[in-house]
XYZ file of C-alpha atoms in Angstrom:
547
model
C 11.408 -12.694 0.469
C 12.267 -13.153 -3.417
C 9.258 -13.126 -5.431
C 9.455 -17.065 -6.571
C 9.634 -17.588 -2.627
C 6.792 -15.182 -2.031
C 4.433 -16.817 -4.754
C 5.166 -20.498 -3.893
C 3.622 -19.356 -0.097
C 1.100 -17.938 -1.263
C 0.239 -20.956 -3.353
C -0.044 -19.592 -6.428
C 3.156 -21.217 -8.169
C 5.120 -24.452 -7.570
C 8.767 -25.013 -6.931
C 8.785 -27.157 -9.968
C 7.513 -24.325 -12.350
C 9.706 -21.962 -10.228
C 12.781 -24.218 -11.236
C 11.275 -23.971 -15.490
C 10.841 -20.736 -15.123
C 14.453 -20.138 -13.911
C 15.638 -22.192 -16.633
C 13.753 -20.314 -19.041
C 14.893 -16.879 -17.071
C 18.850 -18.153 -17.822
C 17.917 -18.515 -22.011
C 16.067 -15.474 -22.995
C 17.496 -13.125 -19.855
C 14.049 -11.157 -18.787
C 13.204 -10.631 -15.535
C 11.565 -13.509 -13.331
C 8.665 -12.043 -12.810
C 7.626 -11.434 -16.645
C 9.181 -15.076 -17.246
C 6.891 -16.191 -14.905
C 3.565 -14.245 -16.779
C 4.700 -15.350 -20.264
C 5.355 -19.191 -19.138
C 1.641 -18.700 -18.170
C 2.286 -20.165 -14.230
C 0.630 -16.700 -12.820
C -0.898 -13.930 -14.091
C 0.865 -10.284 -14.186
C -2.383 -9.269 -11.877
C -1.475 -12.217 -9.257
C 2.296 -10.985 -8.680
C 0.873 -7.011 -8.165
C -2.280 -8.599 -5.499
C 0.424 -10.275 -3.455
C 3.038 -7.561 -3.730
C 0.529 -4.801 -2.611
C -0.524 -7.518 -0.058
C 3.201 -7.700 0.961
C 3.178 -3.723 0.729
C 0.452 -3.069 3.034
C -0.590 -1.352 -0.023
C -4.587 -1.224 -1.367
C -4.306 -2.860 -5.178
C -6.856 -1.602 -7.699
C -7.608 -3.453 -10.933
C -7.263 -0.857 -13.976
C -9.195 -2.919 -16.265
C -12.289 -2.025 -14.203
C -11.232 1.864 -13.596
C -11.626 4.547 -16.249
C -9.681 7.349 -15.079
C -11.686 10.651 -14.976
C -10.172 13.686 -17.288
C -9.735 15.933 -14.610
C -7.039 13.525 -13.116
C -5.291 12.944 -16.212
C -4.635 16.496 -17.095
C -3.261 17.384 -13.481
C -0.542 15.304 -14.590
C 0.977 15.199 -18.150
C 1.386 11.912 -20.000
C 5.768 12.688 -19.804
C 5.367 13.561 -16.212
C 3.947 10.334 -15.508
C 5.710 8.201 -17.537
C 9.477 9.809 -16.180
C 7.813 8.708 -12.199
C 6.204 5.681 -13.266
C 2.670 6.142 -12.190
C -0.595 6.735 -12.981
C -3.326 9.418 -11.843
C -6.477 7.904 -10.918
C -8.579 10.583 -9.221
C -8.636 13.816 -8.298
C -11.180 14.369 -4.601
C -10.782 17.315 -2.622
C -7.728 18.469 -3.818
C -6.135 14.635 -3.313
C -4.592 13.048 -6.163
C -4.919 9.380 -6.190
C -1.940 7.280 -7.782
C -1.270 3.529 -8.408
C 2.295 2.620 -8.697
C 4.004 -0.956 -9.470
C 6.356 -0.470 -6.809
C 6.131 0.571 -3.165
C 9.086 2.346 -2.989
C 8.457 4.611 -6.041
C 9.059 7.833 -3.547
C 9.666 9.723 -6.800
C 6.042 9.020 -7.479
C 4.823 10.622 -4.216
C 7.339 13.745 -4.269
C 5.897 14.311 -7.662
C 2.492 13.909 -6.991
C 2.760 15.989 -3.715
C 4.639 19.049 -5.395
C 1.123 19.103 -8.102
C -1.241 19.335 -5.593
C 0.188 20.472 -2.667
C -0.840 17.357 -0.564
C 0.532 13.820 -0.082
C -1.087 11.652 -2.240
C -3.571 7.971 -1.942
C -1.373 5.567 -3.137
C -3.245 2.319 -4.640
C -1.132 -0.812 -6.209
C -1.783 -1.778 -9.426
C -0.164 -4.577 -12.197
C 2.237 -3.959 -14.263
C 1.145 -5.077 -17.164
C -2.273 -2.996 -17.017
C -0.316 -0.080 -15.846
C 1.259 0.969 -19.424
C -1.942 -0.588 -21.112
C -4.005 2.228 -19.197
C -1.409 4.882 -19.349
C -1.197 4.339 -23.121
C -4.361 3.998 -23.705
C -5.883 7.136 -21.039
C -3.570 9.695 -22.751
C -4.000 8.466 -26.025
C -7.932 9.299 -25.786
C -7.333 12.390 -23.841
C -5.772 13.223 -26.683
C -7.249 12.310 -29.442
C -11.028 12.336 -28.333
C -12.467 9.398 -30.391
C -16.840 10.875 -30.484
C -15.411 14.125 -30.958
C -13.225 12.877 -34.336
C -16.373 10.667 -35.218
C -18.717 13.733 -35.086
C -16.087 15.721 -36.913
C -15.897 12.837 -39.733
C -19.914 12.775 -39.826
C -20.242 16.676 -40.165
C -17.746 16.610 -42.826
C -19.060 13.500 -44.551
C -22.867 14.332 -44.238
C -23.079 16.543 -47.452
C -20.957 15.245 -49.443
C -22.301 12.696 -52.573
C -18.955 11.096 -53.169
C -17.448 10.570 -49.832
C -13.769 10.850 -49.656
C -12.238 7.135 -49.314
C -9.676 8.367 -47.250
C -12.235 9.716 -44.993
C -14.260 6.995 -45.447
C -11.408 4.502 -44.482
C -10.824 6.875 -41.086
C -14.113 6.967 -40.228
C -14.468 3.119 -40.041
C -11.251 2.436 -37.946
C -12.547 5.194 -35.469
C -15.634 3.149 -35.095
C -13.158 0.064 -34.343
C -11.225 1.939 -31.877
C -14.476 3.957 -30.198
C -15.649 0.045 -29.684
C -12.372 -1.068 -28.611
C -12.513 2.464 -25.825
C -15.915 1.171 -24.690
C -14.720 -2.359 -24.006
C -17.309 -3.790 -26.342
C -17.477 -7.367 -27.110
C -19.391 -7.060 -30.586
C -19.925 -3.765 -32.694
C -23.143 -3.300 -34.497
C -23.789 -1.363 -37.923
C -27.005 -1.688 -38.512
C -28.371 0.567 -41.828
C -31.943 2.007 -42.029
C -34.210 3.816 -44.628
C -32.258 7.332 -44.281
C -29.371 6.662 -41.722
C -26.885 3.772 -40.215
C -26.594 2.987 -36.773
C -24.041 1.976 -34.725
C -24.409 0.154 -32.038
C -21.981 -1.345 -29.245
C -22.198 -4.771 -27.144
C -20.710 -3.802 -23.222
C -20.782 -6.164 -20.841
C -23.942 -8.005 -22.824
C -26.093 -5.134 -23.224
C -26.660 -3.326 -26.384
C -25.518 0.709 -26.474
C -26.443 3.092 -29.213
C -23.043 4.778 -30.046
C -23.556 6.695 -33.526
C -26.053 7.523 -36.141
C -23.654 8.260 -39.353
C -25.258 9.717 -42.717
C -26.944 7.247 -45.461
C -24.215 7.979 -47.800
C -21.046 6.706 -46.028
C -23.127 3.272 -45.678
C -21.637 1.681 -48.662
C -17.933 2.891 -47.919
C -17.849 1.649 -44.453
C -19.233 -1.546 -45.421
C -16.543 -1.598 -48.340
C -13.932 -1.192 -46.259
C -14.835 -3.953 -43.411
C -14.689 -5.872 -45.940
C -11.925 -4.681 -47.218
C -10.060 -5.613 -44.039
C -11.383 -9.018 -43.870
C -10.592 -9.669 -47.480
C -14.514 -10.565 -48.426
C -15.957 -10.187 -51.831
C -16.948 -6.124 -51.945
C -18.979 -6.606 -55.314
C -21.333 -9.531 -53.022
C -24.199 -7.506 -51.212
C -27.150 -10.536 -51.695
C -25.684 -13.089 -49.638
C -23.881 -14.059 -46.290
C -20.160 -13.161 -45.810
C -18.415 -14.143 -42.624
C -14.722 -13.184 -42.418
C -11.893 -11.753 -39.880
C -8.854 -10.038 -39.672
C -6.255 -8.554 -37.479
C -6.610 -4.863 -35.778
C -3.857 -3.595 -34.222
C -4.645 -0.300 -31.863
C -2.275 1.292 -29.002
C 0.760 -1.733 -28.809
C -2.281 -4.584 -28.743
C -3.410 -7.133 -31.171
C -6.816 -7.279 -31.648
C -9.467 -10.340 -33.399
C -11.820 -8.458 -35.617
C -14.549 -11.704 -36.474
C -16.913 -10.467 -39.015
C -20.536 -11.129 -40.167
C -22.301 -9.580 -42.883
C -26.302 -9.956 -43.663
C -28.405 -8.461 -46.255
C -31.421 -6.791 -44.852
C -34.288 -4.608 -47.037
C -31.614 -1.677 -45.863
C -28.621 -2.907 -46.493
C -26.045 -4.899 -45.269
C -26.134 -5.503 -41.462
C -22.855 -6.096 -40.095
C -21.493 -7.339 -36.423
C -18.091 -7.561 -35.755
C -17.098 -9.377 -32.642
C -13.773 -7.842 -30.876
C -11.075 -10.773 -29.394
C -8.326 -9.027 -27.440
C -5.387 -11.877 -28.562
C -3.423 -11.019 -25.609
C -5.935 -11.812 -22.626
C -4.572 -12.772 -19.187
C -6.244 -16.344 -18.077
C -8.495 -15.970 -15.014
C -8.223 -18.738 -12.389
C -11.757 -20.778 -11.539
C -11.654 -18.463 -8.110
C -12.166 -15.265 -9.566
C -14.269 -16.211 -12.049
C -17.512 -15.895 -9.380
C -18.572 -19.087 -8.656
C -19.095 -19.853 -4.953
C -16.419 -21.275 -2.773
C -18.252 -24.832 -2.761
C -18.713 -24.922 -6.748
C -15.215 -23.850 -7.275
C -13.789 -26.494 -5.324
C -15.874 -29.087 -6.896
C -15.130 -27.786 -10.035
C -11.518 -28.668 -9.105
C -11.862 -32.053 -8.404
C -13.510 -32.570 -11.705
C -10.654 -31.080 -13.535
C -8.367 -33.688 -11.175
C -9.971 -36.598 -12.660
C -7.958 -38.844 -14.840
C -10.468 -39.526 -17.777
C -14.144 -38.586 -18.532
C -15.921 -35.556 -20.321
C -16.627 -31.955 -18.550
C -19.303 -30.105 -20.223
C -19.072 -26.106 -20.413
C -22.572 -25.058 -21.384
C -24.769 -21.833 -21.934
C -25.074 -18.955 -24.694
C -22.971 -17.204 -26.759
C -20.907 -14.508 -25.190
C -21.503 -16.161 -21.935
C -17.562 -16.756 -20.661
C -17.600 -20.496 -21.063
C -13.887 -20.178 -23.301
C -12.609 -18.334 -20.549
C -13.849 -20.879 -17.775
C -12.341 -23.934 -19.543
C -8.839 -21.631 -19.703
C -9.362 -21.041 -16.291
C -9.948 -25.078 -15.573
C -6.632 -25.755 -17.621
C -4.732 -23.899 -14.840
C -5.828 -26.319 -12.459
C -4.051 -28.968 -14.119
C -0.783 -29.955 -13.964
C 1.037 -28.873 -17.098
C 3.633 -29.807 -16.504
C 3.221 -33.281 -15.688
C 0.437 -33.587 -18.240
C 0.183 -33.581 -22.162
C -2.874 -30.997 -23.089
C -3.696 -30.128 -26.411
C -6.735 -28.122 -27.999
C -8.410 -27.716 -30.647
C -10.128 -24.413 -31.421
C -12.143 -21.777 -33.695
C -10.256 -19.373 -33.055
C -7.762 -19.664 -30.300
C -8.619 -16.714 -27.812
C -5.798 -17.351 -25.144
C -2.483 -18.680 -25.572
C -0.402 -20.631 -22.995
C 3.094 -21.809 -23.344
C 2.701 -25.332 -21.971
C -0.736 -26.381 -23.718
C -0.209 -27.340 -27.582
C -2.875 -25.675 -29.641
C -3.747 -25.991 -32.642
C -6.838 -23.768 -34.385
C -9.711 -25.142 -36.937
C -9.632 -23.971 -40.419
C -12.686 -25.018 -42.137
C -12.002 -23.578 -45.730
C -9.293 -26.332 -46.040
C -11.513 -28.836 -44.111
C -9.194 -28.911 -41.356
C -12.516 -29.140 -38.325
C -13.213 -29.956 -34.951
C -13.620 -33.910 -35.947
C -10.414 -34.123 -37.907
C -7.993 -32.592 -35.583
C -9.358 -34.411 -32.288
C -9.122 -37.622 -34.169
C -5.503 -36.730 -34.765
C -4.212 -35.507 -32.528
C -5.308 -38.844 -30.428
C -1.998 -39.841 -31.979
C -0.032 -36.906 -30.134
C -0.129 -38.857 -26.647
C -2.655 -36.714 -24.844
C -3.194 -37.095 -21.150
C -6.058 -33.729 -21.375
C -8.186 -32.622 -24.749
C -9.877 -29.465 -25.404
C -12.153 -28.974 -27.715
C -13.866 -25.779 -28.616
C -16.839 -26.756 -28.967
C -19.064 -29.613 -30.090
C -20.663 -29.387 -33.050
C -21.765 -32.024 -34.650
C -22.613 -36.093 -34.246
C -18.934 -37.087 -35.837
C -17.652 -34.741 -33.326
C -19.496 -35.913 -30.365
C -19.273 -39.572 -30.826
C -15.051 -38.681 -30.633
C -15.087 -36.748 -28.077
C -16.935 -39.772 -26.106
C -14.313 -42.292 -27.248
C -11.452 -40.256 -26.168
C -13.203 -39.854 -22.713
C -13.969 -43.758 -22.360
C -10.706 -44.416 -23.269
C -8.737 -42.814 -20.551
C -8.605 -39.064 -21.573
C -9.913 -36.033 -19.655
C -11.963 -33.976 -22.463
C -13.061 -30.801 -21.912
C -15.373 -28.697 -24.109
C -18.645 -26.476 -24.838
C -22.182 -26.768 -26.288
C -25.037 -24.358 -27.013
C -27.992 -25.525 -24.025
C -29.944 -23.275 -21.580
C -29.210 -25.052 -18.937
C -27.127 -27.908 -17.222
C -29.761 -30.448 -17.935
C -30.584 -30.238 -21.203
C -27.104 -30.654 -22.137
C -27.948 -34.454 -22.136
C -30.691 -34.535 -23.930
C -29.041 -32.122 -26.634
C -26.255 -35.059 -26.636
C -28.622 -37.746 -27.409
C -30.163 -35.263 -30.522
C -26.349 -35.908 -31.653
C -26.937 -39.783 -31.177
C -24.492 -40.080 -28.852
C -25.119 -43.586 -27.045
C -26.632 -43.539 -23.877
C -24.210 -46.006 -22.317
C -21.669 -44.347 -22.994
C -22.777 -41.142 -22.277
C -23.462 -41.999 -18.712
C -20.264 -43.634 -18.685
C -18.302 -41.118 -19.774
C -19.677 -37.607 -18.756
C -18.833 -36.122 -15.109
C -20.104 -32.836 -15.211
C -22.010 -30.272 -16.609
C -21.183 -26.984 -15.980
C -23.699 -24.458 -17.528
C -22.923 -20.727 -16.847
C -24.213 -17.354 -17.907
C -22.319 -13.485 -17.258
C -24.598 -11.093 -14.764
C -23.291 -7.468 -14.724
C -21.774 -6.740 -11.378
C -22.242 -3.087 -9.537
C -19.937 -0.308 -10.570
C -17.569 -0.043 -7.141
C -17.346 4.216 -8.081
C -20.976 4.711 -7.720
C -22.664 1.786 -4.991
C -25.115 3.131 -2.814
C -27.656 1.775 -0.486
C -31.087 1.248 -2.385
C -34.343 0.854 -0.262
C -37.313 -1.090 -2.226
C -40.756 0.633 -2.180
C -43.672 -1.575 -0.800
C -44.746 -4.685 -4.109
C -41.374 -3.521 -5.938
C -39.608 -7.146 -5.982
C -43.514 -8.769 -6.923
C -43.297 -6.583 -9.621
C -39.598 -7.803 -11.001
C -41.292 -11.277 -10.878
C -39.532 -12.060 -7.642
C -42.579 -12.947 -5.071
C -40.711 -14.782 -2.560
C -38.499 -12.282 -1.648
C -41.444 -9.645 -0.942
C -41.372 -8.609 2.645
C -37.784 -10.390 3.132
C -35.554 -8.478 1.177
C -35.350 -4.733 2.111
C -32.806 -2.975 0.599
C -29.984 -3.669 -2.244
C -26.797 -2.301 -3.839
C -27.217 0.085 -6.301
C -24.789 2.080 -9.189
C -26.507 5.601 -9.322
C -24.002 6.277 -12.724
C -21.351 7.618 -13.004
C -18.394 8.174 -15.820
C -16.445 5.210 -14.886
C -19.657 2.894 -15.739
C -20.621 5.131 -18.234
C -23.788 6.270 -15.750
C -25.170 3.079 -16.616
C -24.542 1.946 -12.357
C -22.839 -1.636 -13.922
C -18.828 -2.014 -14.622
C -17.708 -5.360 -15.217
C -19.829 -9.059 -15.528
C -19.727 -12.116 -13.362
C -20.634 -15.508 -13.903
C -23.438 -17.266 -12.566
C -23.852 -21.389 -12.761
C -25.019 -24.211 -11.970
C -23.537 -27.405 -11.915
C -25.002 -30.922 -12.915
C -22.649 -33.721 -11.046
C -22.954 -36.923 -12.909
C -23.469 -39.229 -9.567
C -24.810 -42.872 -10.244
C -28.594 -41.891 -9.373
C -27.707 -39.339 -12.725
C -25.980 -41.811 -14.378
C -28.955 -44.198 -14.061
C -31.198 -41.619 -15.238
C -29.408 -41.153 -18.312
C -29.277 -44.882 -19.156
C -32.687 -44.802 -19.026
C -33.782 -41.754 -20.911
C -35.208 -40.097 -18.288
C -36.860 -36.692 -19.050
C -35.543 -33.278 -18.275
C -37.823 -32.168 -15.695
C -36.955 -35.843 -13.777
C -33.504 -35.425 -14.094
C -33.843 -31.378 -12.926
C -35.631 -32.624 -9.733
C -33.043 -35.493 -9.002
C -29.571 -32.950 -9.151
C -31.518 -29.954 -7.097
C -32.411 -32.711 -4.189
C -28.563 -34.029 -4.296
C -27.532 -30.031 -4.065
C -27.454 -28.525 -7.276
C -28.131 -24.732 -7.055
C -29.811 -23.360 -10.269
C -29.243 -19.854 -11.856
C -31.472 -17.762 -10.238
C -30.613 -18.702 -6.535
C -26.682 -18.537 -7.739
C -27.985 -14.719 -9.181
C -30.605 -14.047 -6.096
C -27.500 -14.975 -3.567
C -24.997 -12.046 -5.674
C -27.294 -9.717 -5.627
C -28.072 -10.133 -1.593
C -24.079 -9.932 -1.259
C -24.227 -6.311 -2.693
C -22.621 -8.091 -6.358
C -24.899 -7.084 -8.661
C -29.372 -6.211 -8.699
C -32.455 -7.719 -8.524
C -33.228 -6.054 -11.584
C -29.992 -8.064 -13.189
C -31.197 -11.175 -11.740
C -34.878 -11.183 -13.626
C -33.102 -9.698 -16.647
C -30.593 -12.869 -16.517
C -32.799 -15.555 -15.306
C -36.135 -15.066 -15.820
């Protein structure tokens, strides 16, 4: 079966963006399959799942592998490249390899004549394959701590620093982030040293102490990079700029802050190539997801993506736009910055400096026919208030606000004097979500709890019920912290008319809280308690998360 055939059974694609993509195939002469992943109509990860399917073949996700050293060098980075594949463990003398095509047999005969025996062969995407082969090598390689501790031991000594060294040193704390799969990098100076710190998968990992003297070159040079004022050190700076590293394109946002040490800096990392999740892989349950779906169905109204920073909510209005019909549908959005990009959505990103904000281009862009809206985020009352109007008047709006939980999202609404009959008019949903760090696969093992162990993580109700868990004992692909990866946990608020009342009338939180749990609304912690009974991720997570 072709592979347009193959993904229109599996329902992934349509025969209508199947005829497009054709089209598109005839014009610019690539193959149908990357067509298909730069159109945006599936993913690169969705054709290698039902290809390995197809295959009979296991598929394995590289972005959640990190391929042990001793695998790497049994194969060289030319040998691998000239049989397309990739090493991905070495057990007992068995060399495991993923390939992007079941019929690579000049992948096994290679593989067979280094070890000796026939190798595990795993499926894996295309696009992630040269990603990880590039990217593997390259840090085999060129060790990235080992050049840092070089630059420090060279640097430490020295009252002038080198600006050439200085310069290195700073990109190699980009790219070390960038190896770790960190979200946000942290400098943070002291009395006689800096710090550096690095966000993965939300929690906070101490990378590098550097020496006292290099502080004021590395700031420099940040700033430098995102073309800030290098003479200001007593006030704010926010600022970004563009860091490319191994064939990818990568958002450097930037945030300096004076401190009694020094400038603190955080520097949040944007991959500006990411693939688009759909809402089923994101992790809520089966029921949520298809509710979700028949929100992002409706015609008109507001849907509400709430929770911290950092806590996927971009990502899961991304993932809602591929549950529209984009083809048959006008969506446009409106965003600071624009973290995905899909060929059929118009997007357009805010630029504040030259007053171009959330407000202004919404209320334009009502011009541009629009059947669906999104809007990064709300932000203020001019901002709400058109967001409201564009929902009332026959427009599905989608966007994101700053609340705990799905609840208080209306009451943070009213705080932007948003009227209350039109609130309840126009909102449908409230989808509040946080990101709860899942197992590492490499190193699960079976955990039994001692007697009073779950009272003590706060979780009384499961004492004398619960008896055992899944547990990461550490390991290199997790970086022995037993976690690889996050998962999202939610709850979701459906605006039915007892809600709807509610809101009309101002009710309080708590009132409202009590109403949506007795019509079926599961809240965080039995979402979290529920994944971490499946094996998904710890009680330990959950309190950490929820509590």
């Amino acid at each position: 079966m072709k592979i347009g055939e193959l993904l229109i059974k599996k329902g992934v694609l349509t025969e209508n963006e199947l005829e497009i993509a054709l089209k598109e195939q005839n014009v610019i002469g690539e193959m149908l399959g990357k067509t298909l992943v730069n159109l945006g109509f599936v993913t690169s990860k969705e054709i290698a799942e039902i290809l390995a399917e197809q295959s009979s073949i296991e598929f394995v996700d590289l972005t959640e592998c990190i391929i042990p050293e001793d695998a790497l060098k049994m194969v060289s980075r030319e040998v691998a490249e000239m049989a397309e594949f990739i090493p991905l463990n070495l057990k007992d003398g068995v060399l495991s390899i993923g390939v992007t095509n079941a019929n690579n047999i000049q992948a096994v005969d290679k593989a067979t004549s280094l070890t000796g025996k026939p190798p595990r062969i795993f499926f894996v995407d295309s696009e992630s394959f040269y990603d990880a082969l590039e990217k593997s090598y390259y840090f085999l390689e060129n060790p990235i701590p080992v050049r840092i501790a070089n630059a420090i031991r060279e640097l430490k000594d020295q009252e002038e620093p080198p600006a050439s060294l200085i310069a290195s040193l700073a990109e190699l704390l980009l790219m070390d982030g960038i190896k770790s799969y960190a979200t946000d990098i942290h400098i943070r100076p002291m009395a006689g040293s800096v710090h550096v710190f690095n966000r993965v998968d939300g929690v906070m990992h101490h990378s590098h102490t550097l020496p006292k003297n290099v502080q004021n070159g590395i700031l420099s040079r940040i700033k430098i990079l995102a073309q800030l004022n290098i003479a200001e050190s007593r006030l704010p700076q926010d600022g970004s700029f563009s860091f490319e590293f191994l064939s990818h394109k990568y958002e450097m946002r930037v945030s300096f802050v004076p401190t009694i040490y020094g400038e603190n800096v955080v520097v949040r990392v944007l991959k500006a190539t990411a693939s688009v999740l759909r809402l089923s892989t994101l992790g809520f349950n089966e029921p949520a997801t298809q509710r979700l779906r028949q929100f992002f169905a409706k015609p008109f109204g507001i849907i509400l993506i709430t929770g911290p920073t950092g806590s996927g909510k971009t990502t899961t209005l991304y993932s809602a736009l591929r549950e529209i019909d984009l083809l048959g549908k006008n969506v446009i959005t409106v965003e600071d910055p624009v973290e995905y990009r899909l060929s059929m959505v118009r997007q357009t990103q805010v630029n504040l400096k030259a007053g171009y904000d959330f407000a202004l281009a919404g209320r334009n862009f009502m011009r541009q026919d629009p059947d669906v809206m999104l809007l990064g985020e709300i932000r203020d009352e001019e901002t709400a208030a058109m967001a409201i109007r564009a929902a009332i008047t026959g427009h599905l709006v989608l966007s994101t606000l700053h609340t705990n939980d799905a609840v208080t999202a209306v009451p943070r609404l009213f705080d932007l004097n948003v009227d209350r009959f039109m609130l309840s008019s126009a909102l449908l949903a409230v989808v509040a979500q946080r990101l709860i760090r899942k197992v590492c696969i490499n190193c699960k093992t079976e955990y039994t709890f001692a007697d009073g162990e779950l009272s003590k993580l706060g979780l009384n109700e499961l004492e004398g019920t619960v008896k055992t868990e899944q547990r990461g004992t550490g390991c290199a692909a997790c970086n022995n912290s037993g976690y690889l990866g996050r998962i999202a946990i939610g709850e979701i608020l459906l605006i039915d008319d007892e809600i709807k009342e509610l809101i009309y009338q101002g009710a309080s939180v708590n009132v409202m809280r009590e109403v949506a749990i007795k019509n079926g609304m599961i809240c965080f912690k039995d979402d979290a308690i529920k994944k971490a009974m499946d094996g998904v991720t710890t009680f330990e997570e959950v309190v950490r998360i929820t509590i």
